[in-house]
mmCIF file of C-alpha atoms (C1' of nucleotides) in Angstrom:
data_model
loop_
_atom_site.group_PDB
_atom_site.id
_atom_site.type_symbol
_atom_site.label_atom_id
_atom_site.label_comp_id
_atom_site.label_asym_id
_atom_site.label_seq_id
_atom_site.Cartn_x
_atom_site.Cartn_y
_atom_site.Cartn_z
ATOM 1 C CA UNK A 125 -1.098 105.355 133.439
ATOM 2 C CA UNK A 126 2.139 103.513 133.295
ATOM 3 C CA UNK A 127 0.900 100.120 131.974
ATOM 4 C CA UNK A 128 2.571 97.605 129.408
ATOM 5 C CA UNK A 129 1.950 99.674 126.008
ATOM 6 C CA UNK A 130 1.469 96.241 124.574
ATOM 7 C CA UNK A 131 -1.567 95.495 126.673
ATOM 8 C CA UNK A 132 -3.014 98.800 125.968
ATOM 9 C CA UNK A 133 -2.955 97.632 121.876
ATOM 10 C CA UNK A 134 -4.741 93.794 122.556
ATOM 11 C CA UNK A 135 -7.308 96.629 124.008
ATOM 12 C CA UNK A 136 -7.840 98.720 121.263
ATOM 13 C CA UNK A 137 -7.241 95.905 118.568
ATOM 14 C CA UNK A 138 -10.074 94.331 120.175
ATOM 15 C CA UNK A 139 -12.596 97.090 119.695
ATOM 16 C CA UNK A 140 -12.282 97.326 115.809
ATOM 17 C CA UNK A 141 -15.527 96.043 114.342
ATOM 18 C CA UNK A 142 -16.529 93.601 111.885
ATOM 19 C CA UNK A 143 -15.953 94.629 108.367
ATOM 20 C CA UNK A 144 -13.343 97.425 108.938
ATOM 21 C CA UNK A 145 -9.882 97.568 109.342
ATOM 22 C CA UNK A 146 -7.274 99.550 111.098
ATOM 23 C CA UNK A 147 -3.615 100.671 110.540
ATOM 24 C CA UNK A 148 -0.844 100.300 112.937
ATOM 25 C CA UNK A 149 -0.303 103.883 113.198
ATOM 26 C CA UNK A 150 -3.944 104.380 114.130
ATOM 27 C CA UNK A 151 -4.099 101.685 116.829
ATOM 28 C CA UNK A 152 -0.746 103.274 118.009
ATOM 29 C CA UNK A 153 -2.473 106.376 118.311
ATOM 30 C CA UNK A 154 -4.816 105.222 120.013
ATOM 31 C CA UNK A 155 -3.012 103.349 122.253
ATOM 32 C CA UNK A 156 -1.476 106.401 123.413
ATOM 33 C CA UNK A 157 2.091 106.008 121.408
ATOM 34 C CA UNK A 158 1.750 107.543 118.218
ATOM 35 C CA UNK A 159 5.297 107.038 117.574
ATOM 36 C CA UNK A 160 5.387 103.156 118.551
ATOM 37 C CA UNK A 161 3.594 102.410 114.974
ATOM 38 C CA UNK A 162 6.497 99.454 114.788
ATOM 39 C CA UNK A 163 5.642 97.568 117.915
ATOM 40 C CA UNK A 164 1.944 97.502 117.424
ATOM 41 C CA UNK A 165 2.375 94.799 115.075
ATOM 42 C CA UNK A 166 5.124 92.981 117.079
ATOM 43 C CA UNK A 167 2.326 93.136 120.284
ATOM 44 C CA UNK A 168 0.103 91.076 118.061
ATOM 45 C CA UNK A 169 2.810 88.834 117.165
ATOM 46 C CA UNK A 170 3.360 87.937 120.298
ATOM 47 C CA UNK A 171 -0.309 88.349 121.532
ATOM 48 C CA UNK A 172 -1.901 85.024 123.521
ATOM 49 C CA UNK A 173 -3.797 83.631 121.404
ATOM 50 C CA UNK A 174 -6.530 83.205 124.051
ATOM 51 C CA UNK A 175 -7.445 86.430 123.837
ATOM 52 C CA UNK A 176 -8.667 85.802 120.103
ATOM 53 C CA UNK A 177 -7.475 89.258 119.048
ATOM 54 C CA UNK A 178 -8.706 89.865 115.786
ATOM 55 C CA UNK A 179 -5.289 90.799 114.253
ATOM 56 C CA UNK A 180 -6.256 90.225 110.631
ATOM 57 C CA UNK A 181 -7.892 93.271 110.763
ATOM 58 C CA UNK A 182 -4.663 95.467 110.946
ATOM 59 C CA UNK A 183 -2.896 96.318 108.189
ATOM 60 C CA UNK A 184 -0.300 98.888 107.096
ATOM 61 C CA UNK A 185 -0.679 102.486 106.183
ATOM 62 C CA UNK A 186 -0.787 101.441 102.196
ATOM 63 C CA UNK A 187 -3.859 98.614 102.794
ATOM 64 C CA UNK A 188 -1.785 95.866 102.568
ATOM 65 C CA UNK A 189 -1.947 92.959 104.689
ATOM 66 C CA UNK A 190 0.753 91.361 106.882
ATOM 67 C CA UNK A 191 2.785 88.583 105.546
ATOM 68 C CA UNK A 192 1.300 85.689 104.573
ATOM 69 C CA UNK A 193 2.807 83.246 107.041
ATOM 70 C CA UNK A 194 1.131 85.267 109.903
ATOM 71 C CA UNK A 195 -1.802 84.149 109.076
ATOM 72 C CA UNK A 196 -1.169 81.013 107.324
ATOM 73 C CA UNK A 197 -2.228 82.789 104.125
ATOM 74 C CA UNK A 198 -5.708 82.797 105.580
ATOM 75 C CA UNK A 199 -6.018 86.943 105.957
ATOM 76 C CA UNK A 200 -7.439 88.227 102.932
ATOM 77 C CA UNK A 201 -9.859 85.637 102.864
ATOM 78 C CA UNK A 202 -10.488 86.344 106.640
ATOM 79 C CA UNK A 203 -11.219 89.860 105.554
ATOM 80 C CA UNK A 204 -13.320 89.280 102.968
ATOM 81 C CA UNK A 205 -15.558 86.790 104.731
ATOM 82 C CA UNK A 206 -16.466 90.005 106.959
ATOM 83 C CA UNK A 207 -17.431 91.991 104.058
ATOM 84 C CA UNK A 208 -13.897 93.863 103.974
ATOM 85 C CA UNK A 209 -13.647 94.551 99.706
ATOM 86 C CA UNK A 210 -10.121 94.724 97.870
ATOM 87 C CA UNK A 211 -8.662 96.571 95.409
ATOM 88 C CA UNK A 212 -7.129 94.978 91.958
ATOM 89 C CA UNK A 213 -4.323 95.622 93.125
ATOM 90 C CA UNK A 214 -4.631 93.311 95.996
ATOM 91 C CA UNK A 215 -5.102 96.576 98.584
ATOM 92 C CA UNK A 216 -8.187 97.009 100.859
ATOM 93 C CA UNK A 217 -9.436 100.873 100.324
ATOM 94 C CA UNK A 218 -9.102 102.267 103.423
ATOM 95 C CA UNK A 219 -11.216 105.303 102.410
ATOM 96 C CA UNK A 220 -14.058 102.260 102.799
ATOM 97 C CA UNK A 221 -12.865 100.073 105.048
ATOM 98 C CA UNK A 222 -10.814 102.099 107.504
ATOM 99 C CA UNK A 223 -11.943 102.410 111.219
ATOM 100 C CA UNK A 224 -13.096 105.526 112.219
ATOM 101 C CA UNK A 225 -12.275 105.679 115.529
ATOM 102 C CA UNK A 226 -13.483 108.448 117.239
ATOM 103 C CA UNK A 227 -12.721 110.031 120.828
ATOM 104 C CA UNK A 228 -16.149 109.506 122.978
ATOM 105 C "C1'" DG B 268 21.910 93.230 132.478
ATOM 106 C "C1'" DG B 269 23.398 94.871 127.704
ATOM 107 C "C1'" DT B 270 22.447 93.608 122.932
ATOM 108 C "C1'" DT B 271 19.537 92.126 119.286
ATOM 109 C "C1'" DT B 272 15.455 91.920 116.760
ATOM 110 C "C1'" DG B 273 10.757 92.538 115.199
ATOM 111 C "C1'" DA B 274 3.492 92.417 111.297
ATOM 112 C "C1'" DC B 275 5.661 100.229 110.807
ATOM 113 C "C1'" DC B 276 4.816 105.595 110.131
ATOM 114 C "C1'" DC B 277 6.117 110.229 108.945
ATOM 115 C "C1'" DG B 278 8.712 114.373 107.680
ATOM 116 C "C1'" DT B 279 12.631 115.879 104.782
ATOM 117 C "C1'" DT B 280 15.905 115.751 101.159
ATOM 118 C "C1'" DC C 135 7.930 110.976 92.726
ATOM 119 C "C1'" DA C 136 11.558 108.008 95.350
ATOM 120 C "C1'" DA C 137 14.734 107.315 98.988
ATOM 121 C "C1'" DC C 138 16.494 108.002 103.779
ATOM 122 C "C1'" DG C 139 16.619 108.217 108.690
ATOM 123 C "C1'" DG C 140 14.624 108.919 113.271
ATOM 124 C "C1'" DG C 141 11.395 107.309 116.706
ATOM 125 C "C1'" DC C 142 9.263 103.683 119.694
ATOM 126 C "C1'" DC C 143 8.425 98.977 123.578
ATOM 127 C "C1'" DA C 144 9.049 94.347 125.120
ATOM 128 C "C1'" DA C 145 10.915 89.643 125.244
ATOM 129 C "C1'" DA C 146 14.745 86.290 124.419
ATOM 130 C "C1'" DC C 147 19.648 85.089 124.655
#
DNA sequence: GGTTTGACCCGTT
DNA sequence: CAACGGGCCAAAC
């Protein structure tokens, strides 16, 4: 299907449940690109807001969140008012938290 | 209509 | 263990 690849990840993004989280390479995976890990974050940058994506859940590869002015500094509490837990070190442990998406 | 610019990930050196 | 480069899509000027 030749589709906007950006569509394709407001799609996915909006199938992660409460209380997990998911990387941009995973959505990118997912979204059919597994290469396009970069843009995935860019999509939700420039995502309507309408569509009430629930971008705070996406973080990078090492469990840390996007910067703060995304999100108005609001993520991590975002996160933890769904029952997402952090790290000391200010990470979310994806071996807990991390979306396991799998293939129907 | 080419150029620039973004919330990144992975394999190698 | 750290650093480096390649890969990728869409919108704005």
């Amino acid at each position: 299907m030749k589709d906007g690849f950006f569509r394709t990840v407001y799609q996915v993004t909006a199938c992660i449940p409460v209380g997990k989280v998911a990387t941009y390479g995973q959505i990118a995976f997912l979204a059919g690109r597994p290469k396009a890990a970069r843009f995935v974050g860019l999509a939700l940058a420039v995502a309507p807001r309408e569509l009430e994506l629930p971008a705070h859940r996406v973080i990078n590869r090492r469990g840390e969140l996007a910067p703060p002015e995304i999100f108005d500094g609001r993520q991590r509490q975002l996160l933890e008012n769904e029952g997402v837990g952090f790290l000391s070190d200010g990470r979310i442990n994806l071996k807990e938290y991390l979306w396991d998406s799998q293939f129907p």
